[in-house]
Coordinates of N, CA and C in Angstrom, one line a residue:
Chain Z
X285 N 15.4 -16.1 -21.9 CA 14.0 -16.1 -21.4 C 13.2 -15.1 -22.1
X286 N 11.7 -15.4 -22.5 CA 11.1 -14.7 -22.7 C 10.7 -13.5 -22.0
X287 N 10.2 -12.5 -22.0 CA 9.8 -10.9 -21.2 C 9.8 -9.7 -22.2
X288 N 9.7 -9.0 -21.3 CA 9.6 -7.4 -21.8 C 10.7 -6.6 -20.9
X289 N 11.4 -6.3 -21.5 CA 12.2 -5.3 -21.2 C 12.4 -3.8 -21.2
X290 N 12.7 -3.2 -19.8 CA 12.1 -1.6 -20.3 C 13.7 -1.0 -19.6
X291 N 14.2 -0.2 -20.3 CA 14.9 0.9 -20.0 C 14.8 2.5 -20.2
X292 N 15.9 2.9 -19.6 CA 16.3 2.4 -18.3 C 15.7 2.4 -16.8
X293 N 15.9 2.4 -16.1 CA 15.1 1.7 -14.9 C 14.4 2.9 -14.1
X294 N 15.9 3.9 -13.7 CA 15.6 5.9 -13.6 C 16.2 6.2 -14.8
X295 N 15.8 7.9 -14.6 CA 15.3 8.2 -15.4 C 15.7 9.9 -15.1
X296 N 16.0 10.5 -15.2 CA 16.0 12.1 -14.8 C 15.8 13.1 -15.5
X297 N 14.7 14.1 -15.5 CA 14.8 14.6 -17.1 C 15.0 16.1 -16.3
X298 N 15.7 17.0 -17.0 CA 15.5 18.5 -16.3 C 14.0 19.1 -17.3
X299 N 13.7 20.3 -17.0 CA 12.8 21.1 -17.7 C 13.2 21.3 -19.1
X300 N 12.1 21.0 -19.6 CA 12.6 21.4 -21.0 C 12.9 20.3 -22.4
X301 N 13.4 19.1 -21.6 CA 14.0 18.0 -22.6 C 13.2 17.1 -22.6
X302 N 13.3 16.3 -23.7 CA 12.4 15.3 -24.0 C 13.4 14.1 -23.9
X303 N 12.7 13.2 -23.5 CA 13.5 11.8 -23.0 C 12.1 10.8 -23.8
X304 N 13.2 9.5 -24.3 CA 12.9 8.4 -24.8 C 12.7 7.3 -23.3
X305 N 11.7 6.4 -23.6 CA 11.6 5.2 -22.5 C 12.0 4.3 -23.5
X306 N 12.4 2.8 -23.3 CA 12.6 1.8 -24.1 C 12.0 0.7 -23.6
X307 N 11.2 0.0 -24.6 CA 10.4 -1.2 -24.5 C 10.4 -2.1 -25.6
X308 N 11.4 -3.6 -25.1 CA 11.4 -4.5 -26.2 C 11.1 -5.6 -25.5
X309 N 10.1 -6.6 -26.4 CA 10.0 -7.2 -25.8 C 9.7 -8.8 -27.1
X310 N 10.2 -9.9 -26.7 CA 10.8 -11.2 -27.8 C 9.7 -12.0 -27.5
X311 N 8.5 -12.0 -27.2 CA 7.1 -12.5 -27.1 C 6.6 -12.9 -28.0
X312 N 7.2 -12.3 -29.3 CA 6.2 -12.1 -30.4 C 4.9 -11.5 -30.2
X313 N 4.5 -10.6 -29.5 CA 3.4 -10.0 -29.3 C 3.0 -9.1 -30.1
X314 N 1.2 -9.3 -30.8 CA 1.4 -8.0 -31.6 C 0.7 -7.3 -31.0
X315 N 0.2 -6.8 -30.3 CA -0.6 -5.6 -29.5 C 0.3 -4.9 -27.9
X316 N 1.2 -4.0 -28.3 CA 1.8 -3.5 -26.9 C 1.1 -2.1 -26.4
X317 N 1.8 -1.8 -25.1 CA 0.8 -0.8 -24.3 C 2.1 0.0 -23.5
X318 N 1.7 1.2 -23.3 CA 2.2 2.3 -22.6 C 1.2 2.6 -21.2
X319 N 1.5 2.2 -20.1 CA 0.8 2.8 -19.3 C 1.4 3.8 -18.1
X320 N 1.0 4.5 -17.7 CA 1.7 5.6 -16.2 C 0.7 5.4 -15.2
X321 N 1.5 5.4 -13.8 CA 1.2 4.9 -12.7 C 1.6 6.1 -11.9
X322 N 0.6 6.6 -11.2 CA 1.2 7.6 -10.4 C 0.3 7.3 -8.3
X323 N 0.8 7.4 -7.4 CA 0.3 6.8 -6.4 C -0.7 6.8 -5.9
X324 N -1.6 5.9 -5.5 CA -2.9 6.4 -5.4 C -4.0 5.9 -6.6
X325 N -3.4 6.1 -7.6 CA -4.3 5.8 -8.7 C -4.1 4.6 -9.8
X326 N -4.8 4.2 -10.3 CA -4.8 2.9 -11.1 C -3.7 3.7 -12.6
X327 N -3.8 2.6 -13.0 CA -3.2 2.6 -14.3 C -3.6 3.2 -15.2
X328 N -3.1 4.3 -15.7 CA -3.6 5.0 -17.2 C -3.2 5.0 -18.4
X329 N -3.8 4.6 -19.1 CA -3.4 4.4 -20.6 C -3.1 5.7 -21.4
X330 N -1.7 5.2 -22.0 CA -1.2 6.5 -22.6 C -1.3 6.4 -23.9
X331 N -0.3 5.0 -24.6 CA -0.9 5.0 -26.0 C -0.9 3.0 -26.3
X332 N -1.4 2.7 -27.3 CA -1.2 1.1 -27.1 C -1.0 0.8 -28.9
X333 N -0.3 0.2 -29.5 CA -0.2 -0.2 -30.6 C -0.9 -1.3 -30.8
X334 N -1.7 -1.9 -32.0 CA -2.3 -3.0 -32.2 C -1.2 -4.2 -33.1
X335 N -0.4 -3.4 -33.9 CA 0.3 -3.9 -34.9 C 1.1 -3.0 -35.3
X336 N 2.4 -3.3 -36.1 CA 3.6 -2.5 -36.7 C 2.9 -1.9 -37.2
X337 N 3.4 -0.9 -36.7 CA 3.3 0.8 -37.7 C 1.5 1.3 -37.7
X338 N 1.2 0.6 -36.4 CA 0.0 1.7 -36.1 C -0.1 1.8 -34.7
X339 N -0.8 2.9 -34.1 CA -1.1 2.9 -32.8 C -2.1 3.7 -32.1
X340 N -2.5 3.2 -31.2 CA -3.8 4.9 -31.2 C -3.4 5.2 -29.7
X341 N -4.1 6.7 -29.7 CA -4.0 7.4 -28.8 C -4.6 6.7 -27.1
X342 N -4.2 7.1 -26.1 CA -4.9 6.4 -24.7 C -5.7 7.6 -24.5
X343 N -5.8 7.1 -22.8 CA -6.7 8.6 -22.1 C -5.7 9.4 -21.7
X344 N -4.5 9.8 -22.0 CA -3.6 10.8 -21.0 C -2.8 10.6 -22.4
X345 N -2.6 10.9 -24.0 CA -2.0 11.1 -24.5 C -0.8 12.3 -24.6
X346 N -1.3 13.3 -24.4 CA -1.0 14.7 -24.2 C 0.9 14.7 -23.7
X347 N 1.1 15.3 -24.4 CA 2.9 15.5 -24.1 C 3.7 14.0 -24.4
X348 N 3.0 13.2 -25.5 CA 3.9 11.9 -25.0 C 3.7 11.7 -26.3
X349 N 4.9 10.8 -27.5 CA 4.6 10.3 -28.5 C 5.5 8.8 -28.4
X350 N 4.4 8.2 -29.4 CA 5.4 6.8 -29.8 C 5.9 6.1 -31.0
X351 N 6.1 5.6 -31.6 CA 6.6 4.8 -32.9 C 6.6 3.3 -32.3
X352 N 6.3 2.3 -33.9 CA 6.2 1.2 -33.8 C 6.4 0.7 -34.7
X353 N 8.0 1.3 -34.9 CA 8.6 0.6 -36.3 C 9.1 -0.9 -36.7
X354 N 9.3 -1.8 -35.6 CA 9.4 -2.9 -35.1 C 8.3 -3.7 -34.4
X355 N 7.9 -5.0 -34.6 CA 6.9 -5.7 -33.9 C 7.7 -5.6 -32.7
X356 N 8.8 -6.0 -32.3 CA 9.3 -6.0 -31.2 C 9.4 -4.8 -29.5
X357 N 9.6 -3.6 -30.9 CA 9.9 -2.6 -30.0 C 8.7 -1.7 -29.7
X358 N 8.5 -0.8 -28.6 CA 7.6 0.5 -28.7 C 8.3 1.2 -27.6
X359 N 8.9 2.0 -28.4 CA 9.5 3.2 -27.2 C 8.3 4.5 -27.5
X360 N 8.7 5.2 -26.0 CA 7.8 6.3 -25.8 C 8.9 7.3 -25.5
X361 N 8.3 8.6 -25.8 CA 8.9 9.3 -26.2 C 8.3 10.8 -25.1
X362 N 8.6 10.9 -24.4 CA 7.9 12.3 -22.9 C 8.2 13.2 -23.3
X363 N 7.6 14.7 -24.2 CA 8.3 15.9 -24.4 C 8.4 16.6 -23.2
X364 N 8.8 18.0 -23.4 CA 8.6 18.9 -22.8 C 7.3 19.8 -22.7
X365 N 6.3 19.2 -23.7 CA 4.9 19.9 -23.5 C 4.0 19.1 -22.5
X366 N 4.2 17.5 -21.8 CA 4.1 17.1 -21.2 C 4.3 18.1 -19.6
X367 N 3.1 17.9 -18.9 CA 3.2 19.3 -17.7 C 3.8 18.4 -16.8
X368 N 3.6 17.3 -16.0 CA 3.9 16.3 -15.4 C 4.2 15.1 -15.4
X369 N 5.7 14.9 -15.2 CA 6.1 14.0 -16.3 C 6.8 12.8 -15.4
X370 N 6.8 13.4 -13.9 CA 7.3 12.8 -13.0 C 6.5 11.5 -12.6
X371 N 6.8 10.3 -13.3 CA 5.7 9.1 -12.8 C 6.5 7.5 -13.0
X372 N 5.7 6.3 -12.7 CA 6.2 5.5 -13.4 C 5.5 5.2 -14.4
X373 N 6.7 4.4 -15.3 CA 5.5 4.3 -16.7 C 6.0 2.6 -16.9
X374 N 4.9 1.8 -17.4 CA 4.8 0.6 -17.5 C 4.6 0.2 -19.0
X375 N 5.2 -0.9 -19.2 CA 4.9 -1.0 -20.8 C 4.7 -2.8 -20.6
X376 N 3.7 -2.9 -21.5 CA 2.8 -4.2 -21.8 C 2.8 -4.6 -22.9
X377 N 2.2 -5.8 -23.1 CA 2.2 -6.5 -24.5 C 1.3 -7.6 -24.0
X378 N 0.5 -8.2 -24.5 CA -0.9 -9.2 -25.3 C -0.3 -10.2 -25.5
X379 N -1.2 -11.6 -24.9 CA -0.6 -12.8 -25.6 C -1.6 -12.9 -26.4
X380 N -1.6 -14.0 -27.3 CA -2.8 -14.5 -28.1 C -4.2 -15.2 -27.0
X381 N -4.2 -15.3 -26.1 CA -4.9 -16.2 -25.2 C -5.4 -14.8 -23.9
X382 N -4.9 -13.7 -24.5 CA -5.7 -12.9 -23.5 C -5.1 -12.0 -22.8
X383 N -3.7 -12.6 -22.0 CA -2.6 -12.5 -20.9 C -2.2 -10.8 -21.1
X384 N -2.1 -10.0 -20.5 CA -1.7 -8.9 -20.4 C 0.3 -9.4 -19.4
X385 N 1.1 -9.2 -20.2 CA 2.2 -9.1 -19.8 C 3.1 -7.8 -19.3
X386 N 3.6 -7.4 -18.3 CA 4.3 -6.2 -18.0 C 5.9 -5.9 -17.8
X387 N 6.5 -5.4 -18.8 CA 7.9 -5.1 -17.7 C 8.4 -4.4 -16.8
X388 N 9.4 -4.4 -15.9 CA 9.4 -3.9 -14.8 C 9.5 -2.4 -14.4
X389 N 9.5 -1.6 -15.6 CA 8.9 -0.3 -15.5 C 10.4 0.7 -15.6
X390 N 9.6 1.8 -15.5 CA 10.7 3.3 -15.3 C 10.2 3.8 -14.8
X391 N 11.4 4.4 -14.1 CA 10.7 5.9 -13.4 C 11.3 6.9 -13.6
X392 N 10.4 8.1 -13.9 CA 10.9 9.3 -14.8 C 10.8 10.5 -13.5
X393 N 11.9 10.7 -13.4 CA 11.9 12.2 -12.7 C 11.9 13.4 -12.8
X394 N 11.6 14.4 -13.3 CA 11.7 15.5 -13.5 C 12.7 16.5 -12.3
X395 N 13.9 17.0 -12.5 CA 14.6 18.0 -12.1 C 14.5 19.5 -11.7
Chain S
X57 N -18.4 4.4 -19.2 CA -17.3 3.6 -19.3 C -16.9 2.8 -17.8
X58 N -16.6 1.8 -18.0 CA -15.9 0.8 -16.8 C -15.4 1.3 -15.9
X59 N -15.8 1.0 -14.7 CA -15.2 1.2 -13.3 C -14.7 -0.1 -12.4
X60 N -13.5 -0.2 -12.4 CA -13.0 -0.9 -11.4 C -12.4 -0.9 -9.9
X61 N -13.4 -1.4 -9.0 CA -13.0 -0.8 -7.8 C -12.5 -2.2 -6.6
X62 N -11.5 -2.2 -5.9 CA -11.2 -2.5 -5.4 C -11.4 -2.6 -3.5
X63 N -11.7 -2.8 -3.2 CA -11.7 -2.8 -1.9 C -11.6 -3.8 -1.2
X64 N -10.8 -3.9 0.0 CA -10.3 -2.8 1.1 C -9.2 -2.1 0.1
X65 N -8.4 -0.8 0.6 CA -7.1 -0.4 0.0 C -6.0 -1.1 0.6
X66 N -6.1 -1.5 1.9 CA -5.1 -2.3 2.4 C -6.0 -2.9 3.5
X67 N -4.9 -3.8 3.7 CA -5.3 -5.0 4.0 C -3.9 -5.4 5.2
X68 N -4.0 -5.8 6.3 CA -3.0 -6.4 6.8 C -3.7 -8.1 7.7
X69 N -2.8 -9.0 7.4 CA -3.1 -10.4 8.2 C -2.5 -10.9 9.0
X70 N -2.2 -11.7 10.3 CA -1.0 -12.5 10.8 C -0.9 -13.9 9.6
X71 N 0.1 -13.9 10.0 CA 1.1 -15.3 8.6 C 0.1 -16.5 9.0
X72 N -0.5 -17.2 7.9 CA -1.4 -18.0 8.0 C -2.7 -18.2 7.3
X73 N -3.1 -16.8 8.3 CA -4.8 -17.2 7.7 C -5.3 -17.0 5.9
X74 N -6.1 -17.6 5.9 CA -6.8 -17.2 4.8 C -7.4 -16.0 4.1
X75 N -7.5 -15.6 3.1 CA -7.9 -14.0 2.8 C -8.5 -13.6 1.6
X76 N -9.2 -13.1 1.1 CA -10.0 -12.6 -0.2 C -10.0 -11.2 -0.3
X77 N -9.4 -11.1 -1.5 CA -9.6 -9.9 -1.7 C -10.8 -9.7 -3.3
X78 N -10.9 -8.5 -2.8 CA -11.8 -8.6 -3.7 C -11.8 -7.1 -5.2
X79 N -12.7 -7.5 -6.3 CA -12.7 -6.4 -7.3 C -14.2 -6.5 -7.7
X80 N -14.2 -5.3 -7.9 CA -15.6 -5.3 -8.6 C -15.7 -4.1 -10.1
X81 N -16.3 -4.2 -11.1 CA -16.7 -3.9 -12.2 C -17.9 -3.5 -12.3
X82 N -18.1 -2.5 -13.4 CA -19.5 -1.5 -13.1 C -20.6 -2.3 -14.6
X83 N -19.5 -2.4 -15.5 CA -20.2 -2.8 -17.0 C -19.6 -4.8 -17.2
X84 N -20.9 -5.5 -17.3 CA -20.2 -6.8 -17.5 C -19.9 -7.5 -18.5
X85 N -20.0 -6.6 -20.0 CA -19.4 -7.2 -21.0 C -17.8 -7.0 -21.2
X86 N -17.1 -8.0 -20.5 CA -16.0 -8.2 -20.4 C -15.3 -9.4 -21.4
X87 N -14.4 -9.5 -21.3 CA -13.5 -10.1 -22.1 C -13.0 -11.6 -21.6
X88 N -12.2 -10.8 -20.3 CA -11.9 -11.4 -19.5 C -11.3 -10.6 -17.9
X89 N -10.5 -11.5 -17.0 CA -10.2 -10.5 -15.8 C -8.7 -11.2 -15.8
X90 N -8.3 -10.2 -15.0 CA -6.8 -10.8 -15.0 C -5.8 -10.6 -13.2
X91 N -6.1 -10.7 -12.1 CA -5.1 -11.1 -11.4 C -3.7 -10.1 -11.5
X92 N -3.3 -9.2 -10.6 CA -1.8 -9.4 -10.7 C -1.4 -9.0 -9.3
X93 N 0.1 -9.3 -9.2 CA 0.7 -8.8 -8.1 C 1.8 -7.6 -8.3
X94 N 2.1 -6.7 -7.3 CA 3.1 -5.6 -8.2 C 3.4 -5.5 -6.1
X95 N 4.9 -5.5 -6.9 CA 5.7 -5.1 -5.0 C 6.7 -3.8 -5.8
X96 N 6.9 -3.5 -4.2 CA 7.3 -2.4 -4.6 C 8.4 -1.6 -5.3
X97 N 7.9 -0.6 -6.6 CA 8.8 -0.3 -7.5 C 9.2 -1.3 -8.6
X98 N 8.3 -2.4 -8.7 CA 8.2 -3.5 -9.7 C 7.3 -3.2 -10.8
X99 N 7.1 -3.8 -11.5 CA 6.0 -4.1 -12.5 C 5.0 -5.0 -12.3
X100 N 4.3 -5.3 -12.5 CA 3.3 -5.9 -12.8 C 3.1 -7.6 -12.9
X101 N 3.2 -8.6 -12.2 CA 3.0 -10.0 -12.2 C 1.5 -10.6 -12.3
X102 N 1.4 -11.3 -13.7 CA 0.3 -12.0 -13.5 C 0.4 -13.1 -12.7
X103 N -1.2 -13.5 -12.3 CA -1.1 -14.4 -11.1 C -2.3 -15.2 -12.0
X104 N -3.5 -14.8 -11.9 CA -4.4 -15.3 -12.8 C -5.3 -15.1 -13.8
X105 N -5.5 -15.5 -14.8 CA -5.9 -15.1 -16.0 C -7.8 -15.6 -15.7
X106 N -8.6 -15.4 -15.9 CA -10.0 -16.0 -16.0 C -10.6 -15.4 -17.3
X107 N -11.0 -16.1 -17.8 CA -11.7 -15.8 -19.2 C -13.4 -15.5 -18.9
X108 N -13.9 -14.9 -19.6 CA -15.4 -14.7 -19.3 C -16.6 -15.5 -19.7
X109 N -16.3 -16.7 -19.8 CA -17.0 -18.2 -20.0 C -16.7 -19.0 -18.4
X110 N -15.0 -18.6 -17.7 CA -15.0 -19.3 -16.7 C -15.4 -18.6 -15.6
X111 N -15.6 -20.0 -14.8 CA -16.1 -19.3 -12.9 C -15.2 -19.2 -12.3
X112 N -14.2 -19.7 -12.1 CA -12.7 -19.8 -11.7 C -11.7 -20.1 -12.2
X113 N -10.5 -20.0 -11.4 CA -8.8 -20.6 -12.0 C -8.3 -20.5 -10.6
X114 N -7.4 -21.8 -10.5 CA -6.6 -21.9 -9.5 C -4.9 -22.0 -10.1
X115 N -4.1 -21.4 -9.2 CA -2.2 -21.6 -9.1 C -1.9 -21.8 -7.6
X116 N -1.5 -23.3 -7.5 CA -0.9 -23.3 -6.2 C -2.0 -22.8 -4.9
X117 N -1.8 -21.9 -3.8 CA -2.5 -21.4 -3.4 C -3.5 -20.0 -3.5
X118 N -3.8 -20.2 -4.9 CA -4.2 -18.6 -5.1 C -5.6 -19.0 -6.1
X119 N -6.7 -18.8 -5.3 CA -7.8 -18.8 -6.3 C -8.5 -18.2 -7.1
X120 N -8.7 -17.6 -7.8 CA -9.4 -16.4 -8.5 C -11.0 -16.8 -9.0
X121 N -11.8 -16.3 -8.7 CA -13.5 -16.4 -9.2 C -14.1 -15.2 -9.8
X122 N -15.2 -15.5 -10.6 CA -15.4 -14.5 -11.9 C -16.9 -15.1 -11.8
X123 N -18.1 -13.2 -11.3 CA -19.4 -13.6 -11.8 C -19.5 -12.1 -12.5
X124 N -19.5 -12.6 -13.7 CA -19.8 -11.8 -14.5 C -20.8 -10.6 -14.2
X125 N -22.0 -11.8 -14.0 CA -23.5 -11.3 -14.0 C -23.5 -9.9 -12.7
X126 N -22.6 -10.3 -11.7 CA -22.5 -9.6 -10.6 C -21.6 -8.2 -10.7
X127 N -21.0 -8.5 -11.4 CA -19.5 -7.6 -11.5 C -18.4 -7.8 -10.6
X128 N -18.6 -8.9 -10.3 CA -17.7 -9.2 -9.1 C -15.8 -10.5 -9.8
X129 N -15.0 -10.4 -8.8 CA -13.9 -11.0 -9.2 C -13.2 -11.3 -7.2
X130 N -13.2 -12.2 -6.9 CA -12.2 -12.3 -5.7 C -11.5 -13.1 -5.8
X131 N -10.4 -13.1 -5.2 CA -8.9 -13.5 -5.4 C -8.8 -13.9 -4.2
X132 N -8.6 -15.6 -3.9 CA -8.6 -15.8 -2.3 C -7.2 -16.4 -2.4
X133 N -6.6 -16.4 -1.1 CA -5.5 -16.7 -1.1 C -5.2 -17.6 0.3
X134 N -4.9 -18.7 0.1 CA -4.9 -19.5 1.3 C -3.5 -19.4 1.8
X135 N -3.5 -19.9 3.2 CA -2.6 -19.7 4.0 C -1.3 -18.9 4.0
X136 N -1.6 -17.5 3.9 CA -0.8 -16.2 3.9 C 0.7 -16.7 4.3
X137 N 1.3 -15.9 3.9 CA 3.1 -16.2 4.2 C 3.5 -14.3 3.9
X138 N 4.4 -14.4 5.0 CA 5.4 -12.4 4.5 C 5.3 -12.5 3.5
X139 N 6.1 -13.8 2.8 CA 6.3 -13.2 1.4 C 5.3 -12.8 -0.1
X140 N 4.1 -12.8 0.4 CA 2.6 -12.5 -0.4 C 2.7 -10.8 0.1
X141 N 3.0 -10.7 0.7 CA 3.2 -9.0 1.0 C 3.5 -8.0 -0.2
X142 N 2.3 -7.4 -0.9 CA 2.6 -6.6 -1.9 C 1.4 -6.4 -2.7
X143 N 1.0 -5.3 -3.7 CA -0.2 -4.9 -3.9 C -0.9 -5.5 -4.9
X144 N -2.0 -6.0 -4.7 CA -2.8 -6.7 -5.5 C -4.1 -5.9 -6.6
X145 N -3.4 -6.3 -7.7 CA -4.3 -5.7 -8.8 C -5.2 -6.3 -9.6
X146 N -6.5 -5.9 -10.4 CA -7.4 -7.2 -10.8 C -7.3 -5.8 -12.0
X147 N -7.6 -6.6 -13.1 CA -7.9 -5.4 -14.5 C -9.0 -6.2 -15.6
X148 N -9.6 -5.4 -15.8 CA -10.6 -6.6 -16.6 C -10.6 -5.7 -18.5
X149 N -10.8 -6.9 -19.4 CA -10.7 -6.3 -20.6 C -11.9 -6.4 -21.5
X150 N -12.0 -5.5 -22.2 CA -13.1 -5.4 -23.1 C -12.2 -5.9 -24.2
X151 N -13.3 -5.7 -25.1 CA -13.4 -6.1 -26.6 C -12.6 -4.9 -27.5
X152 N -11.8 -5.1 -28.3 CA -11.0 -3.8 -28.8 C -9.8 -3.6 -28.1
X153 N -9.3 -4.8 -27.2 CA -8.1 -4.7 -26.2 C -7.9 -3.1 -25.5
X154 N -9.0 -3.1 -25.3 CA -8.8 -2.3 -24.0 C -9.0 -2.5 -22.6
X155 N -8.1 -2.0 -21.3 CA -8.1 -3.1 -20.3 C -8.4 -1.6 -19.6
X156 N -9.1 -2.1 -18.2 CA -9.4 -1.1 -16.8 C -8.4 -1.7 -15.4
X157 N -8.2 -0.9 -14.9 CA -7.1 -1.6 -14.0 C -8.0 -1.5 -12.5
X158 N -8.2 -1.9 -11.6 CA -7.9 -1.3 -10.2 C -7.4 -0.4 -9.9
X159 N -7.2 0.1 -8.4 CA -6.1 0.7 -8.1 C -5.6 0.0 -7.1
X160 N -6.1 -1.1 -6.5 CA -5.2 -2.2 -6.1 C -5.5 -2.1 -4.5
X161 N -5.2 -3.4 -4.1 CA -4.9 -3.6 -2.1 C -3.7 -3.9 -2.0
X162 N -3.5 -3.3 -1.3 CA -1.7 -3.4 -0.6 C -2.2 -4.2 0.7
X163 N -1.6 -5.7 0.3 CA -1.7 -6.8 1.2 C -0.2 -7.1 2.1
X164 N -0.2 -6.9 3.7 CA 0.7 -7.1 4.5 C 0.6 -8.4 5.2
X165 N 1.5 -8.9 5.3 CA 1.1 -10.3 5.8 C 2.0 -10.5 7.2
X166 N 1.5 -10.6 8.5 CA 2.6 -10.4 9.6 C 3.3 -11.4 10.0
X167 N 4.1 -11.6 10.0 CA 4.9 -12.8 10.7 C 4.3 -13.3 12.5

């Protein structure tokens, strides 16, 4: 079946370490998205790729980097300069027809 | 920049009745609006897509309408069932695939 796949599902990070999220998704999509959800508040855009091997910054960039060396793939990457890192994070992809698609997310905890 | 607001934040109904929920937008050069459902600790489910040429879309029991001119989007949903229990999101997109989310109604539906 087609989707977006995000691992892994938790997530635990102590102080200090930087943790990878994973997002692949067989849609053939070219425009995917990083977003964090924290309660209470809508969706915030962190970073979104338009096409392989580019991507630009969201509104909550800060502490987080990504790569988009693959059409398929966009993992995110949570440092330690990130101050609050404890959230869920959602990752998306674009159909040609408009469709915002989502997978079922992570949640990252901080220790 | 775009505001998407949602109201009520929650919502509860007995199993049956009819219900609208509603979204509204502050800027109307939109793209399109998009519908979702998210239960809890899930991701993100599209429900309906409307494009910004159309006035509505129907799935089954779930309507969605779109006046641009107004800033408005409601999502009606006929004959409630428990299993519709879960938070409803509307996100609308600009041009440059950038999307605004809600922050959603958390719809209870009572037996």
């Amino acid at each position: 079946d087609g989707g977006i796949t995000q691992s892994p599902k938790y997530l635990f990070r102590k102080e200090g370490q930087n943790v990878t999220l994973s997002c692949e998704q067989n849609l053939n999509h070219d425009a995917m998205y990083w977003y964090r959800q924290d309660p209470g508040q809508g969706l915030r855009l962190i970073y979104y790729s338009q096409i392989v091997n580019d991507f630009q910054k969201g509104d909550i960039a800060e502490g987080y980097s990504v790569s988009r060396e693959k059409k398929e793939s966009f993992p995110l990457t949570v440092t330690s300069a990130q101050k609050n890192p404890t959230a869920f994070y959602l990752c998306a992809s674009l159909a040609e027809n408009g469709e915002l698609f989502f997978g079922e997310g992570s949640r990252l905890t901080v220790l | 920049k775009q505001e998407v607001t949602q109201i009520p934040a929650a919502l509860s109904v007995p199993e049956g009745e009819n219900l609208v929920l509603n979204c509204s937008f502050t800027d109307s050069a939109i793209y399109n609006l998009q519908w979702f459902r998210q239960d809890p600790g899930k991701g993100l489910t599209s429900l309906l897509l409307i494009q910004s040429s159309q006035r509505e879309q129907t799935s089954g029991r779930l309507n969605a309408s779109l006046d641009k001119s107004s800033g408005r989007s409601t999502l009606y949903i006929a004959a409630s069932q428990p299993g519709d229990s879960a938070t409803y999101l509307c996100a609308v997109r600009h041009t440059g695939n950038q999307f605004y989310f809600g922050t959603g109604t958390s719809l209870t539906v009572i037996p």
